[in-house]
XYZ file of C-alpha atoms in Angstrom:
769
model
C 16.782 14.148 -0.705
C 13.597 12.613 -2.028
C 13.919 9.505 0.143
C 12.216 11.171 3.098
C 9.305 12.627 1.206
C 5.943 10.972 1.622
C 3.775 13.125 3.866
C 1.848 16.353 3.339
C -0.096 18.860 5.391
C -2.751 21.357 4.481
C -1.103 24.428 6.019
C 2.559 23.924 6.919
C 4.833 21.249 5.422
C 8.124 20.176 6.960
C 9.827 19.054 3.769
C 10.460 22.533 2.279
C 12.397 23.532 5.408
C 14.484 20.356 5.285
C 15.240 21.021 1.620
C 16.075 24.691 2.248
C 18.450 23.925 5.114
C 20.101 21.159 3.106
C 20.610 23.504 0.152
C 22.139 26.176 2.398
C 24.583 23.732 3.998
C 25.557 22.315 0.609
C 26.052 25.671 -1.107
C 28.104 27.087 1.763
C 30.280 23.958 2.000
C 29.343 23.394 5.645
C 28.023 19.958 4.754
C 31.582 18.704 4.245
C 32.064 18.946 8.012
C 29.238 16.476 8.479
C 31.388 13.729 6.942
C 33.941 14.189 9.730
C 31.380 13.194 12.360
C 31.433 9.424 12.644
C 28.511 8.581 14.932
C 24.847 9.456 14.575
C 24.989 11.406 17.818
C 27.944 13.457 16.621
C 26.156 14.238 13.381
C 23.017 15.303 15.229
C 24.981 17.567 17.604
C 26.831 19.075 14.663
C 23.558 19.962 12.923
C 22.097 21.430 16.099
C 25.067 23.719 16.402
C 25.227 24.991 12.817
C 24.971 28.753 12.260
C 25.737 30.236 8.860
C 24.925 32.998 6.413
C 23.458 32.120 3.031
C 22.420 34.782 0.519
C 22.841 37.426 3.242
C 20.450 35.586 5.557
C 21.642 34.231 8.901
C 20.535 30.663 9.526
C 20.565 28.836 12.841
C 19.443 25.235 12.275
C 18.089 24.690 15.785
C 16.103 27.968 15.671
C 14.757 27.254 12.161
C 13.419 23.872 13.200
C 11.930 25.265 16.426
C 10.236 28.102 14.519
C 8.590 25.599 12.189
C 7.527 23.441 15.115
C 5.933 26.410 16.867
C 3.850 27.025 13.729
C 2.853 23.388 13.716
C 2.050 23.458 17.429
C -0.367 26.324 16.717
C -2.315 23.907 14.500
C -2.712 21.278 17.245
C -6.039 22.721 18.356
C -7.358 22.064 14.844
C -6.661 18.353 15.379
C -8.392 17.991 18.745
C -12.009 17.314 19.684
C -14.745 19.941 19.264
C -18.334 19.506 20.376
C -19.660 22.460 18.290
C -18.070 21.062 15.123
C -19.301 17.584 15.973
C -22.852 18.902 16.323
C -22.543 20.785 13.024
C -21.349 17.661 11.194
C -24.179 15.590 12.725
C -26.760 18.138 11.599
C -25.339 18.085 8.061
C -25.466 14.304 8.096
C -29.122 14.307 9.183
C -30.053 16.602 6.296
C -28.225 14.358 3.816
C -29.896 11.275 5.308
C -33.376 12.757 4.901
C -32.581 13.438 1.222
C -31.359 9.816 0.737
C -27.795 10.996 0.105
C -26.465 7.996 2.005
C -22.753 8.327 1.210
C -22.706 11.988 2.241
C -24.665 11.184 5.402
C -22.232 8.419 6.311
C -19.265 10.747 5.822
C -20.827 13.513 7.951
C -21.830 11.198 10.795
C -18.323 9.679 10.847
C -16.835 13.166 10.935
C -19.136 13.979 13.872
C -18.037 10.838 15.737
C -14.361 11.685 15.254
C -14.902 15.294 16.384
C -17.081 14.561 19.416
C -15.394 14.477 22.876
C -15.689 11.134 24.654
C -18.251 12.406 27.188
C -20.272 14.455 24.725
C -23.976 13.665 24.178
C -23.309 14.231 20.455
C -21.240 11.031 20.311
C -24.001 8.451 20.988
C -26.442 10.398 18.806
C -23.955 10.385 15.930
C -23.408 6.633 16.359
C -27.166 6.043 16.271
C -27.620 8.261 13.220
C -24.791 6.516 11.424
C -26.376 3.154 12.191
C -29.516 4.401 10.420
C -27.495 5.469 7.372
C -25.643 2.142 7.285
C -28.939 0.234 7.557
C -30.323 2.260 4.675
C -27.155 1.333 2.684
C -27.761 -2.381 3.451
C -24.631 -2.551 5.594
C -26.368 -4.376 8.415
C -23.330 -5.768 10.208
C -21.818 -2.287 10.549
C -25.190 -0.868 11.599
C -25.369 -3.407 14.429
C -21.906 -2.417 15.615
C -22.858 1.258 15.677
C -26.003 0.481 17.661
C -23.858 -1.208 20.320
C -21.402 1.725 20.379
C -24.303 4.171 20.707
C -25.613 2.279 23.745
C -22.206 1.980 25.329
C -21.510 5.716 24.948
C -24.734 6.728 26.721
C -27.573 6.847 24.190
C -30.661 8.397 25.883
C -33.156 5.893 27.328
C -36.052 7.938 25.950
C -34.825 7.251 22.392
C -33.520 3.727 22.847
C -36.596 2.097 21.331
C -35.417 3.301 17.900
C -32.158 1.401 18.250
C -33.873 -1.728 19.541
C -36.171 -1.875 16.526
C -33.289 -1.218 14.129
C -31.230 -3.953 15.760
C -34.050 -6.472 15.344
C -34.579 -5.495 11.704
C -30.845 -5.731 10.966
C -30.647 -9.269 12.375
C -33.637 -10.225 10.243
C -32.028 -8.778 7.141
C -28.934 -10.825 7.894
C -31.122 -13.928 8.250
C -30.247 -14.462 11.916
C -33.685 -15.266 13.344
C -32.355 -16.307 16.771
C -30.701 -12.963 17.393
C -33.707 -11.174 15.949
C -35.821 -13.006 18.534
C -33.520 -11.934 21.338
C -33.733 -8.364 20.071
C -37.513 -8.567 19.991
C -37.566 -9.669 23.641
C -35.438 -6.604 24.449
C -38.015 -4.444 22.623
C -40.856 -5.928 24.668
C -38.908 -5.481 27.930
C -38.244 -1.830 27.036
C -41.895 -1.096 26.258
C -42.561 0.451 29.673
C -39.735 2.979 29.189
C -40.981 4.343 25.866
C -42.435 7.887 25.914
C -46.234 8.004 25.559
C -46.139 9.815 22.226
C -43.941 7.047 20.690
C -45.551 4.002 22.325
C -48.280 3.297 19.745
C -45.829 3.272 16.841
C -43.388 1.130 18.845
C -46.091 -1.430 19.657
C -47.004 -1.637 15.959
C -43.352 -2.221 15.082
C -43.068 -4.964 17.696
C -46.158 -6.694 16.239
C -44.715 -6.481 12.731
C -41.322 -7.848 13.806
C -42.982 -10.659 15.778
C -44.927 -11.709 12.691
C -41.800 -11.697 10.526
C -39.885 -13.755 13.037
C -42.682 -16.281 13.309
C -42.773 -16.568 9.522
C -38.975 -16.522 9.254
C -39.236 -13.725 6.695
C -36.040 -12.010 5.590
C -35.833 -9.650 2.642
C -32.089 -9.176 2.874
C -28.903 -11.134 2.738
C -25.626 -11.294 4.559
C -23.288 -8.361 3.997
C -20.508 -9.308 1.516
C -17.967 -8.150 4.063
C -18.937 -11.177 6.188
C -16.796 -13.274 3.871
C -13.690 -11.853 5.554
C -14.739 -13.428 8.840
C -14.544 -16.910 7.311
C -11.415 -16.255 5.273
C -8.746 -18.816 6.029
C -5.844 -17.355 7.982
C -2.404 -17.742 6.336
C -0.258 -20.577 7.720
C 3.403 -21.354 7.193
C 4.137 -24.371 5.022
C 5.956 -27.049 7.038
C 5.465 -25.041 10.217
C 7.536 -22.240 11.732
C 11.327 -22.288 11.843
C 12.611 -22.671 15.409
C 15.601 -20.364 14.918
C 14.037 -17.711 12.640
C 10.481 -16.828 13.536
C 7.776 -16.095 10.973
C 9.593 -18.226 8.364
C 8.952 -21.775 7.184
C 11.067 -24.556 8.675
C 12.052 -25.479 5.091
C 14.326 -22.410 5.023
C 17.267 -21.343 7.131
C 19.197 -18.117 7.608
C 22.923 -18.157 6.856
C 25.702 -15.614 6.818
C 28.639 -15.262 4.439
C 31.077 -12.627 3.309
C 29.692 -12.722 -0.245
C 25.951 -12.666 0.524
C 25.793 -11.321 4.081
C 22.768 -12.654 5.958
C 20.555 -14.520 3.516
C 17.910 -17.249 3.268
C 18.536 -20.725 1.823
C 16.053 -23.523 1.137
C 16.879 -26.767 2.976
C 13.931 -28.703 1.533
C 12.037 -28.641 -1.729
C 9.280 -26.030 -1.592
C 6.430 -26.174 -4.083
C 5.023 -23.188 -5.908
C 2.232 -21.447 -3.999
C 3.504 -22.416 -0.535
C 3.300 -19.751 2.163
C 6.903 -19.404 3.319
C 6.808 -16.213 5.415
C 3.874 -15.010 7.521
C 5.034 -12.024 9.548
C 3.401 -9.327 11.618
C 5.121 -5.925 11.395
C 7.316 -4.770 14.232
C 6.034 -1.267 13.556
C 3.956 0.263 10.781
C 2.417 3.616 9.854
C -0.595 4.434 7.745
C 0.086 6.864 4.875
C -1.505 10.289 5.403
C -3.869 9.991 2.447
C -5.530 7.004 4.161
C -5.798 8.451 7.666
C -9.544 8.954 7.332
C -10.365 5.707 5.580
C -8.276 2.954 7.183
C -7.686 1.563 10.661
C -4.417 2.949 12.069
C -3.607 -0.393 13.716
C -4.442 -3.174 11.233
C -4.937 -0.999 8.077
C -8.296 -2.519 7.158
C -10.519 -0.170 5.191
C -13.139 1.073 7.635
C -16.799 1.780 6.833
C -17.879 2.736 10.363
C -14.821 4.179 12.034
C -14.182 3.869 15.772
C -12.454 7.094 16.901
C -9.486 7.932 19.028
C -10.763 9.365 22.303
C -8.226 12.199 22.249
C -7.864 13.493 18.666
C -9.820 13.689 15.450
C -7.068 12.394 13.143
C -6.964 8.707 14.011
C -9.573 6.004 13.454
C -9.740 2.283 14.226
C -11.817 -0.770 13.328
C -13.029 -1.212 16.887
C -12.026 -0.868 20.521
C -9.621 -3.818 20.293
C -7.578 -2.076 17.577
C -7.700 1.184 19.515
C -6.334 -0.515 22.612
C -3.655 -2.306 20.563
C -2.480 1.026 19.211
C -2.523 2.885 22.520
C 1.140 2.028 23.278
C 2.327 4.290 20.478
C -0.672 6.536 19.857
C -0.537 7.921 23.400
C 2.531 9.857 22.184
C 1.246 10.688 18.695
C -2.228 11.838 19.706
C -2.738 15.438 18.663
C 0.579 15.794 16.814
C 0.062 13.223 14.060
C -0.052 16.082 11.530
C 3.563 16.875 12.497
C 4.919 13.342 12.623
C 3.316 12.198 9.357
C 4.699 15.140 7.387
C 8.222 13.658 7.143
C 7.454 10.344 5.448
C 9.565 7.343 6.399
C 11.064 9.240 9.350
C 7.702 8.879 11.083
C 8.070 5.066 10.914
C 11.582 5.368 12.390
C 10.132 7.243 15.372
C 7.286 4.726 15.663
C 9.871 1.943 16.041
C 11.190 3.705 19.145
C 7.727 4.459 20.511
C 6.867 0.763 20.211
C 10.196 -0.295 21.762
C 10.554 2.210 24.554
C 13.820 3.944 25.449
C 15.013 1.383 28.000
C 14.860 -1.501 25.540
C 16.619 0.627 22.913
C 19.476 1.329 25.353
C 19.708 -2.328 26.409
C 19.951 -3.623 22.833
C 22.288 -0.811 21.806
C 24.704 -1.853 24.540
C 24.650 -5.634 23.862
C 27.700 -7.515 22.665
C 27.018 -9.608 19.535
C 30.280 -11.514 19.133
C 29.986 -15.157 18.106
C 26.550 -15.033 16.463
C 24.815 -13.499 13.500
C 23.733 -9.898 14.036
C 20.236 -9.775 15.415
C 20.277 -13.300 16.801
C 19.668 -13.514 20.565
C 21.684 -15.417 23.159
C 19.358 -18.430 22.738
C 19.995 -18.575 18.993
C 16.640 -17.133 17.906
C 16.146 -14.357 15.382
C 13.057 -12.149 15.715
C 11.554 -14.373 18.421
C 8.209 -13.833 20.177
C 9.859 -11.911 23.041
C 9.698 -8.128 22.577
C 13.430 -7.873 23.226
C 14.181 -10.463 20.499
C 11.989 -8.609 18.038
C 13.593 -5.214 18.614
C 17.069 -6.772 18.474
C 16.246 -8.049 14.969
C 15.178 -4.539 13.924
C 18.124 -2.775 15.550
C 20.673 -4.893 13.695
C 19.299 -4.265 10.210
C 22.004 -2.541 8.193
C 21.693 1.273 8.117
C 24.259 1.783 5.308
C 24.933 5.309 6.634
C 28.540 5.325 5.460
C 27.319 4.692 1.905
C 24.643 7.403 1.926
C 25.142 10.700 0.155
C 25.966 13.521 2.544
C 22.831 15.338 1.418
C 20.730 12.313 2.437
C 22.528 12.003 5.768
C 21.799 15.656 6.427
C 18.109 15.173 5.641
C 18.000 12.214 8.047
C 19.615 14.365 10.758
C 17.203 17.275 10.286
C 14.109 15.063 10.155
C 15.252 13.200 13.279
C 15.827 16.452 15.165
C 12.407 17.747 14.193
C 10.639 14.571 15.369
C 12.683 14.231 18.564
C 11.945 17.882 19.425
C 8.211 17.438 18.828
C 8.064 14.303 20.989
C 10.061 15.997 23.755
C 8.016 19.218 23.637
C 4.500 17.812 23.305
C 4.430 14.347 24.946
C 5.341 12.531 28.142
C 7.713 10.100 26.382
C 10.802 11.540 28.088
C 9.147 11.443 31.521
C 7.953 7.883 31.008
C 11.461 6.842 29.936
C 13.012 8.471 33.003
C 10.494 6.734 35.255
C 11.339 3.391 33.623
C 15.101 3.794 33.541
C 15.661 5.917 36.644
C 18.680 8.163 36.861
C 20.552 6.005 34.324
C 18.358 7.232 31.468
C 20.465 9.016 28.875
C 17.676 10.786 27.026
C 17.516 14.280 25.519
C 16.760 15.648 22.051
C 20.223 14.748 20.589
C 20.098 11.180 22.007
C 16.556 10.574 20.792
C 17.301 12.118 17.395
C 20.369 9.931 16.992
C 18.294 6.790 17.573
C 15.647 8.017 15.131
C 18.338 8.754 12.545
C 19.700 5.198 12.739
C 16.232 3.768 12.106
C 15.606 6.184 9.227
C 18.746 4.919 7.488
C 17.690 1.305 8.081
C 14.179 1.864 6.776
C 15.296 3.491 3.543
C 16.644 0.058 2.570
C 14.382 -2.255 4.579
C 10.861 -0.795 4.823
C 8.030 -2.606 3.062
C 5.065 -0.955 1.399
C 1.810 -2.488 2.615
C -0.578 -2.701 -0.343
C -4.231 -3.505 -0.859
C -6.247 -4.430 -3.908
C -8.876 -2.139 -5.356
C -10.643 -1.575 -8.663
C -10.462 1.428 -10.945
C -12.137 2.353 -14.188
C -9.791 2.173 -17.161
C -11.788 4.744 -19.162
C -14.727 7.012 -18.658
C -16.968 4.913 -20.885
C -15.196 1.585 -20.654
C -17.092 -1.537 -19.750
C -13.882 -3.070 -18.446
C -12.470 -2.798 -14.987
C -8.887 -3.175 -13.936
C -7.549 -4.392 -10.633
C -4.722 -2.415 -9.105
C -2.693 -2.349 -5.929
C -2.572 0.788 -3.841
C 0.002 1.504 -1.149
C -1.691 2.192 2.187
C 1.108 1.927 4.759
C 4.837 1.474 5.406
C 6.153 -1.190 7.778
C 9.228 -3.029 8.967
C 9.347 -6.848 8.806
C 12.809 -7.881 10.040
C 12.574 -11.573 9.093
C 11.481 -10.843 5.521
C 14.265 -8.263 5.328
C 16.826 -11.092 5.483
C 16.159 -12.070 1.880
C 18.574 -10.778 -0.755
C 17.390 -9.150 -3.946
C 16.922 -10.617 -7.417
C 15.408 -8.892 -10.414
C 13.697 -12.241 -11.002
C 12.518 -13.254 -7.486
C 11.209 -16.700 -6.569
C 8.708 -15.360 -4.019
C 5.963 -12.739 -4.042
C 4.591 -10.497 -1.285
C 0.934 -10.048 -0.382
C -0.853 -8.782 2.710
C -3.599 -9.955 5.045
C -4.439 -6.659 6.745
C -1.018 -5.712 8.192
C 0.388 -9.253 8.043
C 2.986 -9.880 5.334
C 2.281 -13.181 3.557
C 5.018 -14.388 1.186
C 4.448 -17.248 -1.244
C 6.819 -19.142 -3.515
C 6.016 -18.350 -7.148
C 8.131 -21.173 -8.466
C 9.362 -24.506 -7.164
C 12.394 -23.885 -4.932
C 14.995 -26.642 -4.588
C 17.260 -27.404 -1.614
C 20.306 -25.137 -1.718
C 18.521 -22.398 -3.696
C 18.774 -18.894 -2.288
C 15.351 -17.370 -1.577
C 15.231 -13.968 -3.237
C 12.898 -11.023 -2.989
C 12.548 -8.137 -5.429
C 13.387 -4.783 -3.830
C 11.482 -2.938 -6.525
C 13.397 -3.116 -9.810
C 12.000 -6.142 -11.700
C 13.463 -7.363 -14.961
C 10.063 -7.435 -16.670
C 9.300 -3.848 -15.760
C 12.576 -1.942 -16.007
C 15.617 -2.077 -18.246
C 18.896 -3.481 -16.916
C 20.406 0.005 -16.774
C 17.437 1.379 -14.833
C 17.544 -1.486 -12.377
C 21.254 -1.245 -11.770
C 21.055 2.511 -11.162
C 18.095 2.217 -8.752
C 19.669 -0.572 -6.706
C 23.029 1.201 -6.532
C 21.432 4.440 -5.407
C 19.115 3.081 -2.703
C 20.665 -0.264 -1.694
C 24.357 0.304 -2.475
C 25.151 -2.841 -4.460
C 25.597 -3.939 -8.053
C 23.080 -6.641 -8.915
C 24.502 -9.816 -10.476
C 21.325 -11.862 -10.759
C 20.540 -13.835 -13.925
C 18.536 -11.100 -15.720
C 21.400 -8.649 -15.068
C 24.182 -10.934 -16.332
C 22.885 -13.625 -18.709
C 22.623 -12.916 -22.447
C 19.263 -14.702 -22.904
C 17.570 -12.137 -20.640
C 19.246 -9.260 -22.438
C 17.903 -10.588 -25.751
C 14.383 -10.857 -24.312
C 14.645 -7.307 -22.957
C 15.737 -6.029 -26.364
C 12.668 -7.586 -28.046
C 10.303 -5.680 -25.745
C 11.275 -2.495 -27.559
C 12.342 -4.219 -30.765
C 11.772 -3.870 -34.490
C 12.182 -6.224 -37.420
C 15.701 -5.986 -38.780
C 15.441 -4.561 -42.275
C 18.328 -6.764 -43.353
C 17.569 -10.242 -41.969
C 14.168 -9.900 -40.255
C 15.625 -10.633 -36.798
C 15.318 -8.675 -33.569
C 16.621 -5.154 -34.046
C 17.019 -3.165 -30.833
C 17.107 0.589 -30.560
C 20.322 1.971 -29.100
C 19.890 5.577 -28.059
C 17.564 8.130 -26.519
C 15.148 8.742 -29.381
C 13.117 5.604 -29.952
C 11.186 5.755 -33.263
C 8.127 4.535 -31.284
C 7.869 8.035 -29.846
C 6.513 9.036 -33.208
C 8.793 11.998 -33.822
C 10.811 12.746 -36.958
C 13.722 10.642 -35.800
C 15.493 10.354 -39.103
C 17.307 13.655 -38.642
C 18.137 12.814 -35.023
C 19.700 9.517 -36.060
C 21.864 11.276 -38.587
C 23.194 13.379 -35.695
C 24.219 10.149 -33.965
C 21.498 10.157 -31.300
C 20.384 6.594 -31.970
C 20.996 3.506 -34.076
C 19.543 0.015 -34.493
C 21.527 -3.105 -33.555
C 20.335 -6.471 -34.879
C 20.893 -9.237 -32.370
C 20.786 -11.860 -35.137
C 23.005 -10.509 -37.936
C 24.766 -8.058 -35.562
C 24.411 -5.227 -38.059
C 24.545 -1.725 -36.649
C 22.647 0.794 -38.752
C 20.710 4.012 -38.658
C 16.903 3.635 -39.014
C 15.673 3.896 -42.582
C 13.264 6.532 -43.787
C 10.638 3.797 -44.159
C 10.999 2.780 -40.493
C 10.846 6.274 -39.045
C 7.932 7.213 -41.350
C 5.952 4.111 -40.439
C 6.551 4.591 -36.709
C 5.488 8.200 -36.957
C 2.355 7.215 -38.857
C 1.416 4.520 -36.324
C 1.929 6.952 -33.456
C -0.278 9.581 -35.122
C -3.029 7.057 -35.890
C -2.873 5.770 -32.300
C -3.163 9.257 -30.803
C -5.998 10.164 -33.184
C -7.803 6.954 -32.263
C -7.522 7.664 -28.536
C -8.770 11.224 -29.105
C -11.739 9.916 -31.075
C -12.611 7.573 -28.227
C -12.521 10.438 -25.749
C -14.994 12.348 -27.951
C -17.255 9.307 -28.270
C -16.527 8.754 -31.957
C -16.074 5.006 -31.516
C -16.470 3.887 -35.138
C -13.855 6.447 -36.226
C -11.556 5.270 -33.432
C -11.889 1.648 -34.535
C -10.999 2.564 -38.113
C -7.956 4.626 -37.070
C -6.664 2.011 -34.668
C -7.110 -0.876 -37.118
C -5.003 1.105 -39.566
C -2.404 1.686 -36.836
C -2.179 -2.051 -36.134
C -1.952 -2.902 -39.818
C 0.869 -0.403 -40.403
C 2.656 -1.243 -37.149
C 2.829 -4.944 -37.879
C 5.202 -4.154 -40.754
C 7.967 -2.788 -38.513
C 7.280 -3.631 -34.836
C 7.970 -6.984 -33.281
C 4.734 -8.444 -31.880
C 6.129 -8.250 -28.307
C 7.165 -4.585 -28.672
C 5.512 -2.974 -25.640
C 4.367 0.092 -27.515
C 2.791 -2.004 -30.256
C 1.024 -4.164 -27.630
C -0.464 -0.948 -26.212
C -1.721 0.008 -29.651
C -3.481 -3.387 -29.977
C -4.884 -3.046 -26.482
C -6.355 0.353 -27.371
C -7.945 -1.203 -30.454
C -9.435 -3.950 -28.289
C -10.889 -1.333 -25.966
C -12.429 0.546 -28.924
C -13.900 -2.678 -30.315
C -15.412 -3.427 -26.927
C -16.955 0.039 -26.752
C -18.415 -0.416 -30.237
C -20.012 -3.752 -29.292
C -17.797 -5.800 -31.633
C -17.090 -8.292 -28.885
C -15.813 -11.171 -31.051
C -13.264 -8.903 -32.747
C -12.365 -7.473 -29.347
C -11.674 -11.020 -28.102
C -9.341 -11.693 -31.009
C -7.308 -8.561 -30.301
C -7.118 -9.348 -26.592
C -5.900 -12.864 -27.412
C -2.986 -11.329 -29.312
C -2.215 -9.000 -26.396
C -2.396 -11.895 -23.928
C 0.055 -13.974 -25.916
C 2.585 -11.161 -25.810
C 1.874 -10.455 -22.124
C 2.502 -14.097 -21.278
C 5.695 -14.115 -23.300
C 6.877 -10.914 -21.588
C 5.778 -11.321 -17.951
C 5.218 -15.052 -17.601
C 2.218 -17.421 -17.449
C 1.369 -16.560 -13.793
C 2.141 -12.861 -13.735
C -0.285 -10.278 -12.437
C 0.077 -8.347 -15.733
C -1.296 -11.373 -17.588
C -4.094 -11.660 -15.042
C -5.153 -8.096 -15.801
C -5.454 -9.046 -19.460
C -7.426 -12.148 -18.547
C -9.786 -10.036 -16.446
C -10.569 -7.789 -19.394
C -10.856 -10.787 -21.662
C -13.239 -12.498 -19.222
C -15.564 -9.474 -19.140
C -15.669 -9.237 -22.950
C -16.291 -12.983 -23.242
C -19.376 -12.690 -21.071
C -20.670 -9.866 -23.246
C -19.961 -11.897 -26.356
C -21.709 -14.932 -24.840
C -25.048 -13.116 -25.014
C -25.160 -13.786 -28.756
C -22.775 -16.744 -28.983
C -22.926 -19.354 -26.155
C -19.503 -20.815 -26.980
C -17.895 -17.710 -25.480
C -19.578 -18.534 -22.168
C -17.715 -21.846 -21.907
C -14.414 -20.126 -22.656
C -15.205 -17.533 -19.958
C -15.395 -20.319 -17.343
C -11.942 -21.576 -18.362
C -10.519 -18.053 -18.239
C -12.036 -17.376 -14.824
C -10.412 -20.543 -13.474
C -7.051 -19.325 -14.762
C -7.744 -15.896 -13.317
C -8.496 -17.318 -9.896
C -5.302 -19.365 -9.911
C -3.109 -16.386 -10.849
C -4.687 -13.945 -8.386
C -4.592 -16.499 -5.587
C -0.910 -17.166 -6.223
C -0.067 -13.457 -6.293
C -2.403 -12.089 -3.647
C -3.690 -15.025 -1.631
C -7.282 -16.249 -1.260
C -8.413 -12.911 0.201
C -8.263 -11.136 -3.131
C -11.971 -11.770 -3.816
C -12.913 -10.335 -0.430
C -11.176 -7.052 -1.212
C -12.648 -6.797 -4.700
C -16.236 -7.807 -3.949
C -18.279 -7.875 -7.163
C -15.413 -6.868 -9.439
C -14.730 -10.538 -10.178
C -17.506 -12.240 -12.084
C -17.540 -16.034 -11.845
């Protein structure tokens, strides 16, 4: 039942109702009747007709869903425009601006812009005020955009001189003297329209700006965000495949009974090559990013451009707003309902993008004689809208393999969304107008189509991620780079790749565009494999097999899941020295001595034993092993607690002792022991012992490289920390500065391979060259 979860609302949440109805149908045995319904439409109609008693309460599924929707409809007014609230937010922003609380002012002015009706006088004033806050924050490019939006939305002529001066200053700060000169001419032309009481000051500002332009004086610099404008767009290596769009011509799609539809290399492809560059067919922003990211391209937005009908949706600019109008015209004002059911929202979005007529046309097509999803002209996911939806429609839904509880959740979520769209939008009317009397559209029909796409997306949706930085400790001098999930999307061409726990490609994103690169050389005849989530470096074989079976309905037989060499490597990541021969001894059971508990007694009860992969001896852990592990764990925890309290010298002493004791029993690549060493490195860095910190980080990096590989992002994270410490150490010892340059080159290579050249743009000053 957890597969649908992903949205939340402040007042009323849909998921508890879906869970409650599912529980009632399971406990009463009614759910068994769902299995007898073969089609999605039959399942939907069955759910709509269910009436039962559970715990002396009568439940009618249709009425329960409608009651929840009515409560949600009552909230719609809270998601519309409001001039009084817009004015209040603008006033709060002005107060924050006067007190130099720039971030607060920016937030309030943006809130005002999103709240203000399109024709309200508050809107241009809020744009103008936000431009002032952005200018004060040295975000000159964004300030210029807001000035233009303020003018276009009707900024008063009597106040326009303020914008003209700010525009000229912003161009000067950006070093664009030509545009500053054009802005100055506009100031001079406007002079006759300036109120008498403001004219003297305006004339003085014109004189000042004229002097600066003549002297080419600029006290600012280009906004770092400008780098994104010059960032090289991703391009497919060897050009685009003629039969399968968005994929390199060095690959081809094939079909077989064993592998289904899959991708094979027909030419040698070198590591780092961009082999897929695909725009999403449909994509949704996650609710937690609704107020910070563009709903069309998912770029993080500093100066949001609002929807003209609701307060919940923002865009980069008017172009993105227009691009999203096809689907947002139906979501406007009810986004709080649609986004509360997770991946089901994306399933509905697919249909809003497609339109009902196209859905019916593709649903009724015959596909004999060609691979599913391939059009009559032999193209998969072509540029034509019909070709693209065909590719989506023929992704496998796996409904027959789904648990009945999951199928029921899909039904209920689909009914809820179909009802909301029917009740609150003109989607049905538009579909009838397009299809005429032949349109077969009501709540059950729409819900059935949504249900099919939900089942497809559970196995085929991609998480769109972005890079960001986060502190790795309240007092740490180090920063870590992490990926955050911002959206969910469907990329039908990329979905044709089969899974491997050791993939030969990696995904990254340029805004909403999926860019896939080869992370190793791929030879002709090799199958191109993606990782669906479970990766052999990050999860055990048992965990991977269970996850893939549960969500994707297959047993993985890739190399890490079947070959002994990978199983030995996996064992070493939680391994100990064998007390008999010194080889790799792997813990077999639920109570790993690394947890630090008194495991000796547990082992005697048969809850865990050690198996040596070298001498093949199976034995219970000795008292010495369990005691040492417990001691290391206690020292580690005490060291971390001392760091939290600011007792750095005590932390260093405790953690050095932990490393010394741990080296007697743990293999160097044991993941827990690597964490202990990493904590010691952090403590040494906090204490200013940078050379010692570097030595510890070198040990950690060797184990990270052995575990994850020489071009893994995990190793890059270690290099990033190492680079920062090297620069601190270089203050007293110049030789560390030379090593930092070498490390930064390695860092750049790894991050570029994993994330593409745009990674520096997203991170700004986090990367020190």
